[in-house]
PDB file of C-alpha atoms in Angstrom:
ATOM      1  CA  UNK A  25     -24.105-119.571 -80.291  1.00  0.00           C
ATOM      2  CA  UNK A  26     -23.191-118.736 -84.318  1.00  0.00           C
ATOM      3  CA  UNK A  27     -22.646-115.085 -82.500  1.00  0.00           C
ATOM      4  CA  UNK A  28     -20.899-115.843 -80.454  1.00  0.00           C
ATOM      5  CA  UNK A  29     -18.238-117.735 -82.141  1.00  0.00           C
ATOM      6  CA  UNK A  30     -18.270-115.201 -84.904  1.00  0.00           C
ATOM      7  CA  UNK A  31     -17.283-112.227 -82.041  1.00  0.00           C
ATOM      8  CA  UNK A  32     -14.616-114.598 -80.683  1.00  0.00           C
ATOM      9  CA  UNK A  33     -13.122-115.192 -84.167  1.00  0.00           C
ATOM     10  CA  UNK A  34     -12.609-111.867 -85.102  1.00  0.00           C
ATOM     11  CA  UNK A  35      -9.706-109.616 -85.360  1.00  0.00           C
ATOM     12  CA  UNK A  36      -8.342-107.666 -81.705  1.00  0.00           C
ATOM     13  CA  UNK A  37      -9.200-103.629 -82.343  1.00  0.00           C
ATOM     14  CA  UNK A  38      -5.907-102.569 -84.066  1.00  0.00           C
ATOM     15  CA  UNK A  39      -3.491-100.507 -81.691  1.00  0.00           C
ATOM     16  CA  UNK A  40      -1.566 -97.215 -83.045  1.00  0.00           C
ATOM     17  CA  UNK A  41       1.695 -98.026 -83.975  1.00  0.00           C
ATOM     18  CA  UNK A  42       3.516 -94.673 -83.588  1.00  0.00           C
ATOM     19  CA  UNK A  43       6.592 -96.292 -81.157  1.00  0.00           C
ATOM     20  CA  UNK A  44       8.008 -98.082 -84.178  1.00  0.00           C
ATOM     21  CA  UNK A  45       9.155 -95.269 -86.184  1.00  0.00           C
ATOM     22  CA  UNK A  46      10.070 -93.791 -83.079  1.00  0.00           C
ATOM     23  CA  UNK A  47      12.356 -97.052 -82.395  1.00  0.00           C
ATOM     24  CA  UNK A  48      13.654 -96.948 -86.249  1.00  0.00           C
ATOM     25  CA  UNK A  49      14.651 -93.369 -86.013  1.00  0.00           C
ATOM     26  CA  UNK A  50      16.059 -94.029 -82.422  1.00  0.00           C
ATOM     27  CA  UNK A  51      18.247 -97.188 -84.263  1.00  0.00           C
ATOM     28  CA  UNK A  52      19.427 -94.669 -86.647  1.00  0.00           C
ATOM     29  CA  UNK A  53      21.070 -91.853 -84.696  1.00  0.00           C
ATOM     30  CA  UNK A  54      22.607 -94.747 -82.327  1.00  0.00           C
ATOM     31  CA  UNK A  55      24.113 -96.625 -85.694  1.00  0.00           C
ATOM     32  CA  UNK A  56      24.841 -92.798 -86.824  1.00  0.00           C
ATOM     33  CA  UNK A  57      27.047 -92.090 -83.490  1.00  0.00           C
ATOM     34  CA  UNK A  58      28.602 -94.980 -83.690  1.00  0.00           C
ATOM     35  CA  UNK A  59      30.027 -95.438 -87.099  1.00  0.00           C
ATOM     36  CA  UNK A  60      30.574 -91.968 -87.112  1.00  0.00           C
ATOM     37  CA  UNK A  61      33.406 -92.304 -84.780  1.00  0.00           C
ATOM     38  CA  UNK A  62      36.528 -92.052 -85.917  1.00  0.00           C
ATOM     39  CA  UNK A  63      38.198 -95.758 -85.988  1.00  0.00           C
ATOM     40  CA  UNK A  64      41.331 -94.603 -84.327  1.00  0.00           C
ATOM     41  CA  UNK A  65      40.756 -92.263 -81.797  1.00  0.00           C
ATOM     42  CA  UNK A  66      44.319 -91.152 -81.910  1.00  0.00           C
ATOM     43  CA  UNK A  67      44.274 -90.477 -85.902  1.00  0.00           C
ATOM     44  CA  UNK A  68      45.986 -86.750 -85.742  1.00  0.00           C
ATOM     45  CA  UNK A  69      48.905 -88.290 -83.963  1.00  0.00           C
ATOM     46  CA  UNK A  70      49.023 -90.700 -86.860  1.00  0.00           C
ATOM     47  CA  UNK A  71      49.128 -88.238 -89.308  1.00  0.00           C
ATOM     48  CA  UNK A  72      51.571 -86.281 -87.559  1.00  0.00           C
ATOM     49  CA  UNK A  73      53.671 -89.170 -87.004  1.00  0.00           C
ATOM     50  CA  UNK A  74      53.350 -89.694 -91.100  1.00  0.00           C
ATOM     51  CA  UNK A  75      54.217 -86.893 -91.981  1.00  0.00           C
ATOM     52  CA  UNK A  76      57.320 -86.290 -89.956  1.00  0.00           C
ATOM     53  CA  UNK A  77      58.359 -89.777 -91.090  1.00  0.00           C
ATOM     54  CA  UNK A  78      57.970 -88.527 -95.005  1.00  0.00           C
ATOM     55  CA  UNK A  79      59.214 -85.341 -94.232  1.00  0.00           C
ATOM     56  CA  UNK A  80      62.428 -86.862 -92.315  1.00  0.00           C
ATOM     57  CA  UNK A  81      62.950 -89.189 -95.308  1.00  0.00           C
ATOM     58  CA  UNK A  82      63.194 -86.305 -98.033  1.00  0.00           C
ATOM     59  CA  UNK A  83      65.469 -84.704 -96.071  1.00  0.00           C
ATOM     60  CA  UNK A  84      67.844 -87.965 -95.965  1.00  0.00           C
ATOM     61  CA  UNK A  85      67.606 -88.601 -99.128  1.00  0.00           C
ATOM     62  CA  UNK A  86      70.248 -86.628-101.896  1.00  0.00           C
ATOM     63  CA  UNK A  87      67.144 -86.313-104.457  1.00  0.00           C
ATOM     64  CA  UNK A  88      64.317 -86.049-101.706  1.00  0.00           C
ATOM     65  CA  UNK A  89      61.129 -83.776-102.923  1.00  0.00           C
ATOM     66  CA  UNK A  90      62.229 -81.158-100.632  1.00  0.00           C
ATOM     67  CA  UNK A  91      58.451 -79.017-101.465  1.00  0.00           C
ATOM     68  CA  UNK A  92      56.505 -81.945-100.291  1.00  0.00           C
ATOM     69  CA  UNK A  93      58.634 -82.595 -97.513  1.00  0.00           C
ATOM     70  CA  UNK A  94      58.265 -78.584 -96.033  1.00  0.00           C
ATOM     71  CA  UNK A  95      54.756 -78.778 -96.574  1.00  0.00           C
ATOM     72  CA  UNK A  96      54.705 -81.952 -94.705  1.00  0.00           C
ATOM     73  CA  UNK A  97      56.212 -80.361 -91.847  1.00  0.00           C
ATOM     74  CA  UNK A  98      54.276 -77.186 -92.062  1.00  0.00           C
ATOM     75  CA  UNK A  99      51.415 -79.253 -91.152  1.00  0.00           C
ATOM     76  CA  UNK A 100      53.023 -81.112 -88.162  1.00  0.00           C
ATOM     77  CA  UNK A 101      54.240 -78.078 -86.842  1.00  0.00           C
ATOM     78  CA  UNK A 102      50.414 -76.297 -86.945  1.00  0.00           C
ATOM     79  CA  UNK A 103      49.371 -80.086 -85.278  1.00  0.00           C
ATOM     80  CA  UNK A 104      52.329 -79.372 -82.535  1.00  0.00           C
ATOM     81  CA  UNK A 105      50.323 -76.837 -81.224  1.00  0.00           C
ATOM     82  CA  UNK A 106      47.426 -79.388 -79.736  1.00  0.00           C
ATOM     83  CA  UNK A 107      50.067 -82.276 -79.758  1.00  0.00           C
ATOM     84  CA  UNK A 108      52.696 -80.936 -78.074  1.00  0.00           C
ATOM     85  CA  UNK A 109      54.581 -84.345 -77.880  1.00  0.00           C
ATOM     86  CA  UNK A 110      55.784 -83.647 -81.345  1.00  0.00           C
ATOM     87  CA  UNK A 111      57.178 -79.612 -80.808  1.00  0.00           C
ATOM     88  CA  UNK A 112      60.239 -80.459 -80.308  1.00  0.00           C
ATOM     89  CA  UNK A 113      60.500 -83.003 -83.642  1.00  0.00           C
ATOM     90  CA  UNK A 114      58.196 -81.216 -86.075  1.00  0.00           C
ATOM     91  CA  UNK A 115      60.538 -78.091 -85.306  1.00  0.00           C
ATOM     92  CA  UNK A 116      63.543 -80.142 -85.665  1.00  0.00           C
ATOM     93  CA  UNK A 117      62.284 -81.293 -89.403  1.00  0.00           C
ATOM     94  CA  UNK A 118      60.652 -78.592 -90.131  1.00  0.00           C
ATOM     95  CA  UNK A 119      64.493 -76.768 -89.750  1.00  0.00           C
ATOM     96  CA  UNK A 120      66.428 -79.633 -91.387  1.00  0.00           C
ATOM     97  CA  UNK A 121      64.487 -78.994 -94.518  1.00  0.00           C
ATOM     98  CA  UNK A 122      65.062 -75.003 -94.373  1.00  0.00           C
ATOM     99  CA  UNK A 123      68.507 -76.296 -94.085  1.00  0.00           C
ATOM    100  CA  UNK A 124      68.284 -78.307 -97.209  1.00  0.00           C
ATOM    101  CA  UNK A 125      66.545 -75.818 -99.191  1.00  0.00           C
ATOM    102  CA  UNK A 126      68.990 -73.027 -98.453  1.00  0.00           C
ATOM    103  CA  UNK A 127      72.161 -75.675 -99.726  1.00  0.00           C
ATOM    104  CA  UNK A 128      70.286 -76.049-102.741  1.00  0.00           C
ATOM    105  CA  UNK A 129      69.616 -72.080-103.252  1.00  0.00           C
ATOM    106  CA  UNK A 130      72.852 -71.111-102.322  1.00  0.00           C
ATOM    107  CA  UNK A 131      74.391 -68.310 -99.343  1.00  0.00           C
ATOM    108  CA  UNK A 132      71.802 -65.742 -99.277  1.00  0.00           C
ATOM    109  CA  UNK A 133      68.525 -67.397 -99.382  1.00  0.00           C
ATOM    110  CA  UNK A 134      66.023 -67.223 -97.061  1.00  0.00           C
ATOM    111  CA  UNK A 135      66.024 -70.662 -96.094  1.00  0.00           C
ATOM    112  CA  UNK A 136      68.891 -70.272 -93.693  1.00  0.00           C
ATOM    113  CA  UNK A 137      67.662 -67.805 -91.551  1.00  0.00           C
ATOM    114  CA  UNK A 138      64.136 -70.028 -91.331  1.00  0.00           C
ATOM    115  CA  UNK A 139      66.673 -73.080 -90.914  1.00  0.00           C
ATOM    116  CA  UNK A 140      68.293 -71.536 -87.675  1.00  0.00           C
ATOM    117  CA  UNK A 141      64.599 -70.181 -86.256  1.00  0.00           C
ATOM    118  CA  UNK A 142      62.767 -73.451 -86.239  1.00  0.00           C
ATOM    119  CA  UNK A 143      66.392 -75.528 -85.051  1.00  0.00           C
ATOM    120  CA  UNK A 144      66.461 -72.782 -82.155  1.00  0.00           C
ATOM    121  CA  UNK A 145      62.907 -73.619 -81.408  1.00  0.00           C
ATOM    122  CA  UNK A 146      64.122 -77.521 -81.336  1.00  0.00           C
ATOM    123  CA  UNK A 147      67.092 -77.070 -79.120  1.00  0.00           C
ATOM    124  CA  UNK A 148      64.761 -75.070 -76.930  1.00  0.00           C
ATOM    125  CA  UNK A 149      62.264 -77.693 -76.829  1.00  0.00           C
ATOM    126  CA  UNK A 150      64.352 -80.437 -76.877  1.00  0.00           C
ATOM    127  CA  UNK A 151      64.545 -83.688 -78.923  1.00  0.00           C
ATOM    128  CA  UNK A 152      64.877 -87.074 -78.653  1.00  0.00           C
ATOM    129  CA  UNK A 153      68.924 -88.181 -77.680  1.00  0.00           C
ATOM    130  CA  UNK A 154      68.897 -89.906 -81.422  1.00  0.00           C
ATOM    131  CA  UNK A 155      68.167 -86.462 -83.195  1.00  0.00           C
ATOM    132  CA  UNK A 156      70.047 -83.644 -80.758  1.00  0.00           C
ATOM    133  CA  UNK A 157      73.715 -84.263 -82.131  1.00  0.00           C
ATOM    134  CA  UNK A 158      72.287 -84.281 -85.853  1.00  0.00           C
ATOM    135  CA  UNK A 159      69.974 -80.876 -84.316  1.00  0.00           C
ATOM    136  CA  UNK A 160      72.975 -79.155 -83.089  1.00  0.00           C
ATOM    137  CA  UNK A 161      75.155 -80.242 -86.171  1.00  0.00           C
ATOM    138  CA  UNK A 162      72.734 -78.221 -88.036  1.00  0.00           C
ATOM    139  CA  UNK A 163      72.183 -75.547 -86.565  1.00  0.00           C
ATOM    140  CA  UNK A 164      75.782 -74.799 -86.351  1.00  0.00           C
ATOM    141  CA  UNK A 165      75.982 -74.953 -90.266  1.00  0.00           C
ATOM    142  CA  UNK A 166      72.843 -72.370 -90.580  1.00  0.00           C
ATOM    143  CA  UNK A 167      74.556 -70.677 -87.735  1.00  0.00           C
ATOM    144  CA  UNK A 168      77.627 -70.190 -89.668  1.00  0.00           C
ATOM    145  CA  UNK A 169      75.306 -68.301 -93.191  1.00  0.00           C
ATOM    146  CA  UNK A 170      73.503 -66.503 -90.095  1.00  0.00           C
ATOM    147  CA  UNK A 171      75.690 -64.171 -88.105  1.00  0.00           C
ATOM    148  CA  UNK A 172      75.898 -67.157 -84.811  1.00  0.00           C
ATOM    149  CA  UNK A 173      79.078 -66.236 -82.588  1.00  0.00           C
ATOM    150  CA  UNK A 174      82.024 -68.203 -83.974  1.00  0.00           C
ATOM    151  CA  UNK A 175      82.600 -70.059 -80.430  1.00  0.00           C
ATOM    152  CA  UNK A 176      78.957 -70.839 -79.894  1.00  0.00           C
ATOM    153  CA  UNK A 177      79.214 -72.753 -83.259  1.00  0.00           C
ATOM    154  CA  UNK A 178      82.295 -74.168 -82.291  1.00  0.00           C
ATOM    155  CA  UNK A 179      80.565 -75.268 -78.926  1.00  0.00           C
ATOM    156  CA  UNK A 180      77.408 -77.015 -81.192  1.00  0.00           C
ATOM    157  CA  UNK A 181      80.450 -78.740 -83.541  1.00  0.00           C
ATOM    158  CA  UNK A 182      82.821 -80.217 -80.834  1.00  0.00           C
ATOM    159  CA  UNK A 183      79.396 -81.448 -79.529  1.00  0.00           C
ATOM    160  CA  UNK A 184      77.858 -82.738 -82.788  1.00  0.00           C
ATOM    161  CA  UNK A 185      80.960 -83.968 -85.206  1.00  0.00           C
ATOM    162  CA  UNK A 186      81.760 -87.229 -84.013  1.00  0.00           C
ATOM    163  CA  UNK A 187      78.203 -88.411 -85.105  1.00  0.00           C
ATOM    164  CA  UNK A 188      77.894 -86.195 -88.443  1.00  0.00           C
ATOM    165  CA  UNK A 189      76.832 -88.235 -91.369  1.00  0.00           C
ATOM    166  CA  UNK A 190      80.298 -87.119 -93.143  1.00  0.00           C
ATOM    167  CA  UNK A 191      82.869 -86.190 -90.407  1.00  0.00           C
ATOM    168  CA  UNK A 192      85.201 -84.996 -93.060  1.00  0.00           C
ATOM    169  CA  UNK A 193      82.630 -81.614 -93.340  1.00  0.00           C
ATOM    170  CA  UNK A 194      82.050 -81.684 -89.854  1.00  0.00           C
ATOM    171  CA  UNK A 195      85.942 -81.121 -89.362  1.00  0.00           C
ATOM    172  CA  UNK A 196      86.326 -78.876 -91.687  1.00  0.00           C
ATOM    173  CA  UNK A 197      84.148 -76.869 -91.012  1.00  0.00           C
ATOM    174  CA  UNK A 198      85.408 -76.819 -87.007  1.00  0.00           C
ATOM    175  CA  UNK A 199      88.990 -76.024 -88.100  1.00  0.00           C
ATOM    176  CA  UNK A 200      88.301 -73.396 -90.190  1.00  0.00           C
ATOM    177  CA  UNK A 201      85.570 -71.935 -87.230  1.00  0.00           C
ATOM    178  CA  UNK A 202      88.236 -71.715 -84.556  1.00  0.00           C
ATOM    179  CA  UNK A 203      90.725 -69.997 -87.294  1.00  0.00           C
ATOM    180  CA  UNK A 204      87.925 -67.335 -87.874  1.00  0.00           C
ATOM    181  CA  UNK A 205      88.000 -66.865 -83.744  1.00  0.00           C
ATOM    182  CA  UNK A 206      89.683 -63.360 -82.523  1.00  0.00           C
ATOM    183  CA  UNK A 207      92.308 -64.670 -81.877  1.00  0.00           C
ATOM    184  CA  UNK A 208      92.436 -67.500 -83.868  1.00  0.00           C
ATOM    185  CA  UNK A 209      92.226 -70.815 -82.103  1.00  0.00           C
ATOM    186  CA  UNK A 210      95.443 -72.219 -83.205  1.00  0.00           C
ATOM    187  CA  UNK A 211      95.444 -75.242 -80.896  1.00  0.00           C
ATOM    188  CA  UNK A 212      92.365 -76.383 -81.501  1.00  0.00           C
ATOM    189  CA  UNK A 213      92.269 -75.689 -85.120  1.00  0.00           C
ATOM    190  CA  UNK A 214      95.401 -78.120 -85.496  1.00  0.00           C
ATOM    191  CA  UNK A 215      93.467 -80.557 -83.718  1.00  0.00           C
ATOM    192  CA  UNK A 216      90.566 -80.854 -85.738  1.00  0.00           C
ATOM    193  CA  UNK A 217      92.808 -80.515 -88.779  1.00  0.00           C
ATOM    194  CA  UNK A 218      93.855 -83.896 -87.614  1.00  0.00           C
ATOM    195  CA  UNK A 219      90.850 -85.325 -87.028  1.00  0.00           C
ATOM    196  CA  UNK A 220      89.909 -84.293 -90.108  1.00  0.00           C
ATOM    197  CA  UNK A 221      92.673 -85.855 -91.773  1.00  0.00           C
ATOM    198  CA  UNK A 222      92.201 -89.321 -89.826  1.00  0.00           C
ATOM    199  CA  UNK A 223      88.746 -89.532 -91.012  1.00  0.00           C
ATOM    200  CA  UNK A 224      87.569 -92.608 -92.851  1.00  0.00           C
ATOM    201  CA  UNK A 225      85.760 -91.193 -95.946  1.00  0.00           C
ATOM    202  CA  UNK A 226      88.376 -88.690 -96.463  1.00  0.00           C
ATOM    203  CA  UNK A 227      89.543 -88.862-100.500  1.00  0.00           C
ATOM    204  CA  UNK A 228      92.334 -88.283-101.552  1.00  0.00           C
ATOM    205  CA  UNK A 229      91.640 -84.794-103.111  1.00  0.00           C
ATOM    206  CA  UNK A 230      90.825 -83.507 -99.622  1.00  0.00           C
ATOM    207  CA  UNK A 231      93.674 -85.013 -97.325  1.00  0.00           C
ATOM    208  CA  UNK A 232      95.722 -82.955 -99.568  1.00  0.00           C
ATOM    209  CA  UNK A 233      94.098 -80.016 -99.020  1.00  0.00           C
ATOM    210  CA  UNK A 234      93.615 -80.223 -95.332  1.00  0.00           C
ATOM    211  CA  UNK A 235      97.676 -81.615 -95.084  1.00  0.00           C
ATOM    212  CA  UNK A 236      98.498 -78.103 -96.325  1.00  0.00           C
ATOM    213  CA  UNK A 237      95.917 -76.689 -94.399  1.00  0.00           C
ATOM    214  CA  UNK A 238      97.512 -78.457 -91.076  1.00  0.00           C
ATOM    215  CA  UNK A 239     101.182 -77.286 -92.295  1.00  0.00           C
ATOM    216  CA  UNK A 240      99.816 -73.299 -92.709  1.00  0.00           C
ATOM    217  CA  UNK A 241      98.634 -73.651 -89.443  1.00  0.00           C
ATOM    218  CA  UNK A 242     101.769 -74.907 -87.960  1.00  0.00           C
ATOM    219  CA  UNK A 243     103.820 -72.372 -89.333  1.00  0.00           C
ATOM    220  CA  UNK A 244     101.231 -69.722 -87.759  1.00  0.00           C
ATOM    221  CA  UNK A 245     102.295 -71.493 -84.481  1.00  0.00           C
ATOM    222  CA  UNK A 246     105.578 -70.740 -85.236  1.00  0.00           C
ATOM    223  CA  UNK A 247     106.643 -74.356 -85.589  1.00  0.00           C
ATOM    224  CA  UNK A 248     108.361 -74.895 -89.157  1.00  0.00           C
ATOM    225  CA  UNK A 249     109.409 -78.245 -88.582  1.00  0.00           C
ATOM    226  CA  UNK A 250     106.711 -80.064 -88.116  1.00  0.00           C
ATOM    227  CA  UNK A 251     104.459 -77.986 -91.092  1.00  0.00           C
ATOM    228  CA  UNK A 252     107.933 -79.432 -92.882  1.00  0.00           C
ATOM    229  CA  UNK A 253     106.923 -82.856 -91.724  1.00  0.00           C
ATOM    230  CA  UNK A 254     103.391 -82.604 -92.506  1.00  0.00           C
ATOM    231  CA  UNK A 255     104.096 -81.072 -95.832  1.00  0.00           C
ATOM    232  CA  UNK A 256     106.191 -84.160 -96.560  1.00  0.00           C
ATOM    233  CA  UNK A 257     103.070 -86.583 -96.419  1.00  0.00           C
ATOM    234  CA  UNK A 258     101.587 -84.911 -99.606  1.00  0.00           C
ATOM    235  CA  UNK A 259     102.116 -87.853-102.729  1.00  0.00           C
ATOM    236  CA  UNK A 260     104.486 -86.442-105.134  1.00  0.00           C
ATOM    237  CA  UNK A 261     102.076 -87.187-107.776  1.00  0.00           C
ATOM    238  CA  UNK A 262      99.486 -85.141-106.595  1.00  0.00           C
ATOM    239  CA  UNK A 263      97.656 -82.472-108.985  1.00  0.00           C
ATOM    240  CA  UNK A 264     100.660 -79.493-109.768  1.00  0.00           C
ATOM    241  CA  UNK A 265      98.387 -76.741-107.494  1.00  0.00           C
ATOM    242  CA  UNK A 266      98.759 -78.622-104.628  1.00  0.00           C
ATOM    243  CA  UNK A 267     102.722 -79.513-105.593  1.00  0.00           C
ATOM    244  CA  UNK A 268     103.154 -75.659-105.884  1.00  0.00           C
ATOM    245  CA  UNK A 269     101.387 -74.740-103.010  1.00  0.00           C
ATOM    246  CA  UNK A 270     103.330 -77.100-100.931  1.00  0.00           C
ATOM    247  CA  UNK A 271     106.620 -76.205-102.150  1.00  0.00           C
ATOM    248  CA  UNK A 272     105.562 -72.474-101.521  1.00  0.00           C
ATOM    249  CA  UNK A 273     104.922 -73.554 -98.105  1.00  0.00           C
ATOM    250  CA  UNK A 274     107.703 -75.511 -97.461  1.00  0.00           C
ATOM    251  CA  UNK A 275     109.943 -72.671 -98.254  1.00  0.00           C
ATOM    252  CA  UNK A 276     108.379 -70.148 -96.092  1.00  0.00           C
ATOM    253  CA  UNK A 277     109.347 -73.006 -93.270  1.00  0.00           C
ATOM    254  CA  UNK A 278     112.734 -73.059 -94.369  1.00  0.00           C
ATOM    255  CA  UNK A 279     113.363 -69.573 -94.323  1.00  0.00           C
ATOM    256  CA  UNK A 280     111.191 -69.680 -91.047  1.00  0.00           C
ATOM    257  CA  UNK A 281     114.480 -71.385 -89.775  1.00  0.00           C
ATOM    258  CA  UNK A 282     116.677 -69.591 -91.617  1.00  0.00           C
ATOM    259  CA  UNK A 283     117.801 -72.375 -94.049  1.00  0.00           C
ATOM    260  CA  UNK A 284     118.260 -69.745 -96.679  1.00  0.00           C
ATOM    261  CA  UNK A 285     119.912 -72.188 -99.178  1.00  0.00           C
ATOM    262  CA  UNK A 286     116.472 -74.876 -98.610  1.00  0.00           C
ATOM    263  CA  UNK A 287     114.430 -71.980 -99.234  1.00  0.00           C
ATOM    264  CA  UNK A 288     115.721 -70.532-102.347  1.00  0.00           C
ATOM    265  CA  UNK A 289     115.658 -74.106-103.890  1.00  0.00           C
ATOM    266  CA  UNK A 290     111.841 -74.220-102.996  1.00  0.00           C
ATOM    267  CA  UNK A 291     111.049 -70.851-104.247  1.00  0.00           C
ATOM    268  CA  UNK A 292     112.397 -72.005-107.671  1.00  0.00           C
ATOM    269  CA  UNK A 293     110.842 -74.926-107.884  1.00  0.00           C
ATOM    270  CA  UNK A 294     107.735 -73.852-106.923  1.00  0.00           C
ATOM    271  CA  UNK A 295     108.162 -71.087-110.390  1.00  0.00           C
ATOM    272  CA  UNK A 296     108.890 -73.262-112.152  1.00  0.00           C
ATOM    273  CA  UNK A 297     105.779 -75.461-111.769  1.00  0.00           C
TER     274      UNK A 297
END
């Protein structure tokens, strides 16, 4: 009887226990897999994303680091090549900085000719509707430091000017691209003269300048009159270049008509400044 309650007391034979680390180690590369996942799945588009947004925002800004911003958009363009959603932008940046740089380092840098690669490789791509008038606006201006035909830059400006960030440039630069033409555009030159002079942030400085601009290209139009009439707009108290240059130019209208007498006057007052 004692036996037998002392065999039913005791301890079950003890079974191997080799499943549990097997179950550990099992827990461990599932917990492994998991948090080893990236938390964003799309986290190179991020990135990309970022860095065009940084990139873009140097590039706006008159004291932007221009280095950073390049090498920003060095690395979205190498990403374009998996995410192709962002070619056309990342080229468009990558350009606009170029751009930048070579204003900053002056007409024969480098930058310009890498400006007007990577904005060819935007236009070619294509960008969003927001970006393509500031795209083509740019590329005209490395255009112009790169050897472009003068009308296809003229084609990218009449396109692009109306939404420049400063139309007075954008103008300017259009009237003095269709004077460069062979022939010279005369008509349309005058007419972005005058859009030029109607713009809102013109100063003062330059609506004198591009009033005797306007009058030189009247008289090569052969119309004296009206570069008198445009001359006449310039303020009297204007600096004594501009005074000079307009009294110079004033004559040559005079004796354009053949108002000897007008002329001679001008001539002499224009010495005598």
């Amino acid at each position: 009887m004692a036996s037998e309650t002392a065999q039913s007391t005791a301890p079950p034979p003890s079974r191997p226990l080799w499943h549990v680390p097997l179950f550990l180690l099992g827990l461990a590369a599932l917990g492994a897999a998991w948090f080893g996942r990236p938390i964003w799945p799309e986290a190179p588009a991020r990135l990309t994303k970022r860095d065009l947004a940084l990139a873009r925002a140097a590039v706006d800004k008159a004291d932007g680091n221009l280095e950073y911003a390049l090498k920003l958009a060095n690395r979205a363009m190498q990403a374009s090549q998996k995410l192709t959603d962002f070619a056309g932008e990342s080229a468009f940046i990558t350009g606009s900085v170029h751009l930048k740089l070579a204003e900053k380092a002056g007409p024969r840098s480098e930058h310009w000719v890498h400006a007007r690669a990577f904005l060819d490789q935007a236009l070619l791509i294509g960008v969003s509707e927001e970006d393509r008038p500031r795209m083509e606006y740019r590329l005209a201006r490395a255009g112009l430091q790169t050897g472009m035909e003068p009308r296809t830059v003229a084609a990218y400006l009449e396109s692009a000017a109306a939404h420049a960030d400063s139309k007075v440039e954008a103008f300017s630069l259009l009237t003095d691209v269709y004077l460069r033409m062979t022939p010279p555009e005369l008509e349309k030159a005058l007419a972005a003269n005058l859009k030029l002079r109607n713009a809102e942030d013109l100063s003062e400085s330059e609506a004198n300048r591009a009033k005797l601009q306007g009058a030189e290209i009247e008289l090569r139009r052969r119309q004296p009159a009206s570069a008198r009439k445009t001359l006449e707009k310039i303020d009297d108290r204007a600096p004594a270049e501009v005074l000079q240059r307009a009294r110079l130019l004033r004559a040559r209208a005079y004796q354009d008509q053949e108002f000897w007498k007008d002329a001679a006057l001008q001539y002499q007052a224009a010495l005598a400044d």
